[in-house]
Amino acid sequence: MRFIAYRNAQGVGLAARHEDGSYRGLLKHAPSYPGDLNLLIATGDARVLAEAGRVLLKEGEKVQPDAVSYLPPVSRPPKIICIGLNYADHTNESGFKPQEYPTVFARFASSLIGHGAPIIRPAASDQLDYEGELAAIIGKRGRNISKADALDHVVGYALFNDASIRDYQFKSPQWTVGKNFDDTGAFGPEFVTADELPPGARGLMLRTKLNGQVMQEASTDDMVFDIPTLIETLSEAFTLEPGDVIVTGTPAGVGLARTPPVWMKHGDVCEVEVDGFQTLINPIRNANDVATEDAGSQRAA
């Protein structure tokens, strides 16, 4: 099953993808609305998601993608756990030693945006970089999860662009600030349940394009630590909860490592593709330009 969370002029809704490729959705105020993905995933029962999909396909109205704003599929994750340097070629281009243990950092939900929303280049920096990634969403609570049982805890997947403010990322040994500027965590478009993909999302090609040019390309098989290993390792330290998002790392080709560096700028368009997913597309806008436009809109109102 494939879901999108969206907003239109009437409110917030949830839609499921029909076999013909269209989406059928219900708004939050509809009597048959099954709940948002935050609540559905929080039940810890994949059957609840399947039933929600059936209701949406049976009773929902056709959603026109051009007439809605996409929302992050999971807007309030309990935790967003990001894995750095999880492709060996990216580790090499970044000047780090081969990883013997996952490099883990956190993102905050306040940084998340949906498909189609602008990634904002902040006024404080011009070093806005792209990082196309695959995200795994936890659907079953667990601690000290074995690798053999790990995929039982994954309810689905989505695409992620871990857009990074590089100079702020390296102002200190901790990457938190550079990874958490507002409006830099593009997430979506679809939430794809795990049964739609190969186990552990293995063997899928990931590509990041900037203005149509392929900048990153690798297979998910190239991860240093695959998804079962990440779940086993992370759950040694803390409980994984339904709705947690594990952002699994980016391959080589980031703008920082290029000569000269390639930074995303106002007017650019960044796309993240993974086999079997709708492409995640986000334009780039400058914070100062957005503020000027917002002020103009307020004056016009």
Short mmCIF file of C-alpha atoms in Angstrom, two decimals:
data_model
loop_
_atom_site.label_atom_id
_atom_site.label_comp_id
_atom_site.label_asym_id
_atom_site.label_seq_id
_atom_site.Cartn_x
_atom_site.Cartn_y
_atom_site.Cartn_z
CA MET A 1 0.00 0.00 0.00
CA ARG A 2 1.14 3.53 -0.78
CA PHE A 3 -0.09 6.62 1.06
CA ILE A 4 0.32 10.39 0.74
CA ALA A 5 -0.50 13.00 3.37
CA TYR A 6 -1.76 16.24 1.89
CA ARG A 7 -3.45 19.57 2.44
CA ASN A 8 -5.89 21.41 0.20
CA ALA A 9 -8.16 24.41 0.59
CA GLN A 10 -10.61 22.32 2.65
CA GLY A 11 -8.14 20.85 5.10
CA VAL A 12 -5.71 17.99 5.75
CA GLY A 13 -6.21 14.55 4.27
CA LEU A 14 -4.79 11.10 3.66
CA ALA A 15 -4.88 9.24 0.36
CA ALA A 16 -3.97 5.77 -0.86
CA ARG A 17 -2.66 4.96 -4.31
CA HIS A 18 -5.03 3.08 -6.58
CA GLU A 19 -3.74 0.38 -8.93
CA ASP A 20 -4.36 2.79 -11.83
CA GLY A 21 -1.79 5.19 -10.34
CA SER A 22 -4.28 7.75 -9.03
CA TYR A 23 -4.80 8.61 -5.36
CA ARG A 24 -8.10 8.32 -3.49
CA GLY A 25 -8.33 10.34 -0.30
CA LEU A 26 -10.47 11.59 2.54
CA LEU A 27 -10.17 14.81 4.49
CA LYS A 28 -9.84 14.80 8.25
CA HIS A 29 -13.43 15.95 8.81
CA ALA A 30 -14.93 13.12 6.69
CA PRO A 31 -16.89 10.53 8.70
CA SER A 32 -14.87 7.64 7.25
CA TYR A 33 -11.45 9.30 7.67
CA PRO A 34 -9.22 6.52 9.08
CA GLY A 35 -6.72 8.81 10.83
CA ASP A 36 -3.37 10.25 9.85
CA LEU A 37 -0.26 8.13 9.37
CA ASN A 38 1.15 9.24 12.73
CA LEU A 39 -1.81 7.60 14.48
CA LEU A 40 -2.10 4.60 12.19
CA ILE A 41 1.57 3.69 12.52
CA ALA A 42 1.48 4.30 16.28
CA THR A 43 -0.92 1.37 16.67
CA GLY A 44 1.97 -0.94 15.88
CA ASP A 45 -0.32 -3.10 13.74
CA ALA A 46 0.27 -3.28 9.98
CA ARG A 47 -3.28 -4.58 9.56
CA VAL A 48 -4.60 -1.18 10.65
CA LEU A 49 -2.72 0.43 7.77
CA ALA A 50 -4.07 -2.12 5.32
CA GLU A 51 -7.63 -1.48 6.47
CA ALA A 52 -7.13 2.28 6.23
CA GLY A 53 -5.97 1.81 2.65
CA ARG A 54 -9.07 -0.21 1.81
CA VAL A 55 -11.32 2.48 3.26
CA LEU A 56 -9.57 5.24 1.34
CA LEU A 57 -9.74 3.37 -1.95
CA LYS A 58 -13.39 2.46 -1.46
CA GLU A 59 -14.78 5.72 -0.08
CA GLY A 60 -12.21 8.35 -0.98
CA GLU A 61 -12.42 10.90 -3.74
CA LYS A 62 -9.82 11.18 -6.46
CA VAL A 63 -6.99 13.49 -5.38
CA GLN A 64 -5.43 15.72 -8.02
CA PRO A 65 -1.72 15.97 -7.09
CA ASP A 66 -1.41 19.40 -8.71
CA ALA A 67 -4.21 20.74 -6.51
CA VAL A 68 -2.76 19.75 -3.12
CA SER A 69 0.28 20.43 -0.99
CA TYR A 70 2.13 17.30 0.06
CA LEU A 71 2.93 16.94 3.75
CA PRO A 72 5.70 14.80 5.27
CA PRO A 73 4.20 11.28 5.46
CA VAL A 74 5.05 11.11 9.16
CA SER A 75 4.95 14.67 10.45
CA ARG A 76 5.65 14.01 14.14
CA PRO A 77 8.15 11.14 14.40
CA PRO A 78 9.13 10.29 17.98
CA LYS A 79 12.73 10.16 16.72
CA ILE A 80 14.49 10.95 13.45
CA ILE A 81 17.72 8.97 13.54
CA CYS A 82 20.16 9.78 10.75
CA ILE A 83 23.11 7.65 9.70
CA GLY A 84 26.18 9.40 8.37
CA LEU A 85 28.93 7.95 6.16
CA ASN A 86 26.93 4.78 5.42
CA TYR A 87 28.27 4.38 1.88
CA ALA A 88 32.00 3.67 1.64
CA ASP A 89 32.49 5.93 -1.37
CA HIS A 90 30.93 8.85 0.50
CA THR A 91 33.16 8.13 3.50
CA ASN A 92 36.19 8.27 1.20
CA GLU A 93 35.19 11.51 -0.51
CA SER A 94 34.53 13.12 2.88
CA GLY A 95 38.01 12.28 4.18
CA PHE A 96 36.89 9.97 6.99
CA LYS A 97 38.22 6.54 7.91
CA PRO A 98 36.14 3.45 7.05
CA GLN A 99 33.31 3.12 9.52
CA GLU A 100 33.36 0.28 12.05
CA TYR A 101 30.29 1.56 13.90
CA PRO A 102 27.44 3.67 12.48
CA THR A 103 27.79 7.44 12.68
CA VAL A 104 24.52 8.51 14.29
CA PHE A 105 23.00 11.98 14.60
CA ALA A 106 19.50 13.31 15.10
CA ARG A 107 17.14 15.49 13.11
CA PHE A 108 14.20 17.36 14.58
CA ALA A 109 10.66 17.25 13.26
CA SER A 110 10.71 21.05 12.98
CA SER A 111 13.09 20.73 10.02
CA LEU A 112 10.73 18.55 7.94
CA ILE A 113 9.00 19.61 4.73
CA GLY A 114 7.01 17.68 2.15
CA HIS A 115 7.41 16.94 -1.53
CA GLY A 116 7.16 20.10 -3.61
CA ALA A 117 7.85 22.46 -0.73
CA PRO A 118 10.95 24.66 -1.05
CA ILE A 119 14.18 23.73 0.67
CA ILE A 120 15.30 27.04 2.15
CA ARG A 121 18.87 28.26 1.81
CA PRO A 122 19.28 30.27 5.02
CA ALA A 123 20.51 33.83 5.17
CA ALA A 124 23.34 32.66 7.44
CA SER A 125 25.09 30.50 4.83
CA ASP A 126 25.45 29.76 1.13
CA GLN A 127 26.70 26.19 1.74
CA LEU A 128 23.44 24.31 1.19
CA ASP A 129 24.16 20.74 0.08
CA TYR A 130 21.96 17.83 -1.04
CA GLU A 131 21.94 14.28 0.32
CA GLY A 132 19.51 11.82 -1.25
CA GLU A 133 18.59 8.99 1.11
CA LEU A 134 16.16 6.18 1.85
CA ALA A 135 14.26 6.33 5.15
CA ALA A 136 12.92 3.32 7.02
CA ILE A 137 9.90 3.84 9.30
CA ILE A 138 9.53 1.74 12.43
CA GLY A 139 6.13 0.15 13.01
CA LYS A 140 6.73 -2.10 16.01
CA ARG A 141 8.24 -1.17 19.36
CA GLY A 142 11.41 -2.95 20.39
CA ARG A 143 14.67 -2.92 22.33
CA ASN A 144 17.67 -5.20 21.80
CA ILE A 145 16.23 -6.36 18.49
CA SER A 146 18.17 -9.11 16.75
CA LYS A 147 19.21 -8.71 13.13
CA ALA A 148 17.08 -11.75 12.28
CA ASP A 149 13.96 -10.04 13.66
CA ALA A 150 14.80 -6.49 12.61
CA LEU A 151 12.67 -6.26 9.47
CA ASP A 152 9.59 -7.31 11.45
CA HIS A 153 9.89 -3.87 13.05
CA VAL A 154 9.88 -1.92 9.75
CA VAL A 155 6.43 -0.90 8.58
CA GLY A 156 7.45 1.07 5.51
CA TYR A 157 9.79 3.40 3.68
CA ALA A 158 9.97 6.90 2.19
CA LEU A 159 12.53 9.12 0.48
CA PHE A 160 14.53 11.81 2.24
CA ASN A 161 16.77 14.71 1.26
CA ASP A 162 19.04 15.40 4.22
CA ALA A 163 19.90 18.89 2.99
CA SER A 164 22.84 20.14 5.04
CA ILE A 165 24.34 23.52 5.86
CA ARG A 166 27.96 22.45 5.59
CA ASP A 167 29.80 25.28 7.32
CA TYR A 168 27.45 24.98 10.32
CA GLN A 169 27.75 21.18 10.26
CA PHE A 170 31.51 21.47 10.85
CA LYS A 171 31.55 24.36 13.30
CA SER A 172 31.82 21.73 16.05
CA PRO A 173 32.46 17.96 16.30
CA GLN A 174 28.69 17.45 16.56
CA TRP A 175 26.71 17.86 13.32
CA THR A 176 23.38 18.75 14.91
CA VAL A 177 23.08 22.43 13.96
CA GLY A 178 24.07 22.01 10.31
CA LYS A 179 21.57 19.19 9.94
CA ASN A 180 18.59 20.94 11.51
CA PHE A 181 18.01 24.30 9.88
CA ASP A 182 14.29 24.86 9.32
CA ASP A 183 12.88 23.69 5.98
CA THR A 184 15.82 21.47 5.02
CA GLY A 185 14.53 17.94 5.68
CA ALA A 186 12.50 17.00 2.59
CA PHE A 187 10.51 13.82 3.29
CA GLY A 188 8.11 11.90 1.04
CA PRO A 189 6.25 11.98 -1.28
CA GLU A 190 4.83 8.54 -0.54
CA PHE A 191 4.87 6.26 2.46
CA VAL A 192 5.34 2.80 0.94
CA THR A 193 4.55 -0.21 3.12
CA ALA A 194 7.34 -2.74 3.50
CA ASP A 195 5.48 -5.50 1.67
CA GLU A 196 5.69 -3.47 -1.56
CA LEU A 197 9.50 -3.66 -1.64
CA PRO A 198 12.28 -6.26 -1.44
CA PRO A 199 13.17 -7.26 2.14
CA GLY A 200 15.23 -4.49 3.71
CA ALA A 201 14.73 -2.41 0.54
CA ARG A 202 17.80 -4.13 -0.89
CA GLY A 203 18.90 -3.88 -4.49
CA LEU A 204 17.27 -0.51 -5.23
CA MET A 205 19.05 2.23 -7.17
CA LEU A 206 19.18 5.63 -5.51
CA ARG A 207 19.83 8.78 -7.54
CA THR A 208 19.98 12.46 -6.68
CA LYS A 209 19.59 14.98 -9.48
CA LEU A 210 20.26 18.71 -9.36
CA ASN A 211 18.64 20.62 -12.21
CA GLY A 212 18.28 17.34 -14.08
CA GLN A 213 21.93 16.28 -13.73
CA VAL A 214 22.67 13.06 -11.86
CA MET A 215 24.88 13.96 -8.87
CA GLN A 216 24.61 10.78 -6.80
CA GLU A 217 23.93 7.20 -7.88
CA ALA A 218 24.32 3.96 -5.93
CA SER A 219 22.51 0.78 -4.94
CA THR A 220 21.08 0.33 -1.47
CA ASP A 221 23.19 -2.85 -1.45
CA ASP A 222 26.21 -0.53 -1.11
CA MET A 223 25.29 0.53 2.42
CA VAL A 224 28.07 -0.23 4.91
CA PHE A 225 25.44 -1.09 7.53
CA ASP A 226 22.22 -2.47 6.05
CA ILE A 227 18.84 -1.79 7.62
CA PRO A 228 18.72 -4.94 9.82
CA THR A 229 22.21 -4.12 11.14
CA LEU A 230 21.20 -0.53 11.88
CA ILE A 231 18.09 -1.65 13.76
CA GLU A 232 20.06 -4.19 15.80
CA THR A 233 22.76 -1.63 16.63
CA LEU A 234 20.48 1.29 17.43
CA SER A 235 18.15 -0.78 19.59
CA GLU A 236 21.06 -1.79 21.80
CA ALA A 237 21.03 1.81 23.04
CA PHE A 238 17.42 2.93 22.94
CA THR A 239 13.92 1.66 22.35
CA LEU A 240 12.68 2.00 18.79
CA GLU A 241 9.07 3.15 18.72
CA PRO A 242 6.35 3.13 16.06
CA GLY A 243 6.82 6.20 13.89
CA ASP A 244 10.57 6.49 14.41
CA VAL A 245 12.38 7.32 11.17
CA ILE A 246 15.82 5.94 10.34
CA VAL A 247 17.45 7.95 7.54
CA THR A 248 19.93 5.44 6.19
CA GLY A 249 22.72 7.52 4.63
CA THR A 250 23.79 9.05 1.35
CA PRO A 251 26.23 7.88 -1.36
CA ALA A 252 29.13 9.74 -2.96
CA GLY A 253 28.65 12.81 -5.09
CA VAL A 254 27.67 15.45 -2.53
CA GLY A 255 28.36 19.06 -3.43
CA LEU A 256 30.91 19.51 -0.64
CA ALA A 257 33.26 16.93 -2.16
CA ARG A 258 33.25 18.40 -5.69
CA THR A 259 35.90 20.73 -7.13
CA PRO A 260 34.76 23.43 -6.97
CA PRO A 261 32.03 22.69 -4.41
CA VAL A 262 28.47 22.67 -5.74
CA TRP A 263 26.02 24.43 -3.43
CA MET A 264 22.28 24.52 -4.07
CA LYS A 265 21.02 28.01 -4.83
CA HIS A 266 17.79 29.90 -5.41
CA GLY A 267 15.96 28.57 -8.46
CA ASP A 268 17.56 25.10 -8.42
CA VAL A 269 15.47 21.94 -8.30
CA CYS A 270 16.64 18.84 -6.43
CA GLU A 271 15.20 15.37 -7.06
CA VAL A 272 15.69 12.15 -5.13
CA GLU A 273 14.81 8.91 -6.91
CA VAL A 274 14.72 5.32 -5.67
CA ASP A 275 13.42 2.40 -7.70
CA GLY A 276 9.77 1.75 -6.91
CA PHE A 277 9.08 5.19 -5.40
CA GLN A 278 7.52 8.37 -6.68
CA THR A 279 10.32 10.94 -7.05
CA LEU A 280 10.87 13.45 -4.24
CA ILE A 281 11.19 16.89 -5.85
CA ASN A 282 11.92 20.18 -4.09
CA PRO A 283 12.81 23.64 -5.43
CA ILE A 284 15.46 25.72 -3.68
CA ARG A 285 14.68 29.21 -2.43
CA ASN A 286 16.61 31.83 -0.48
CA ALA A 287 15.33 32.72 2.95
CA ASN A 288 15.58 36.45 2.22
CA ASP A 289 13.50 36.11 -0.94
CA VAL A 290 10.86 34.08 0.89
CA ALA A 291 10.66 36.72 3.63
CA THR A 292 10.25 39.49 1.03
CA GLU A 293 7.51 37.56 -0.77
CA ASP A 294 5.71 36.84 2.50
CA ALA A 295 5.82 40.51 3.48
CA GLY A 296 4.44 41.48 0.07
CA SER A 297 1.60 38.99 0.43
CA GLN A 298 0.69 40.39 3.84
CA ARG A 299 0.63 43.93 2.48
CA ALA A 300 -1.58 42.84 -0.41
CA ALA A 301 -3.96 41.16 2.00
#
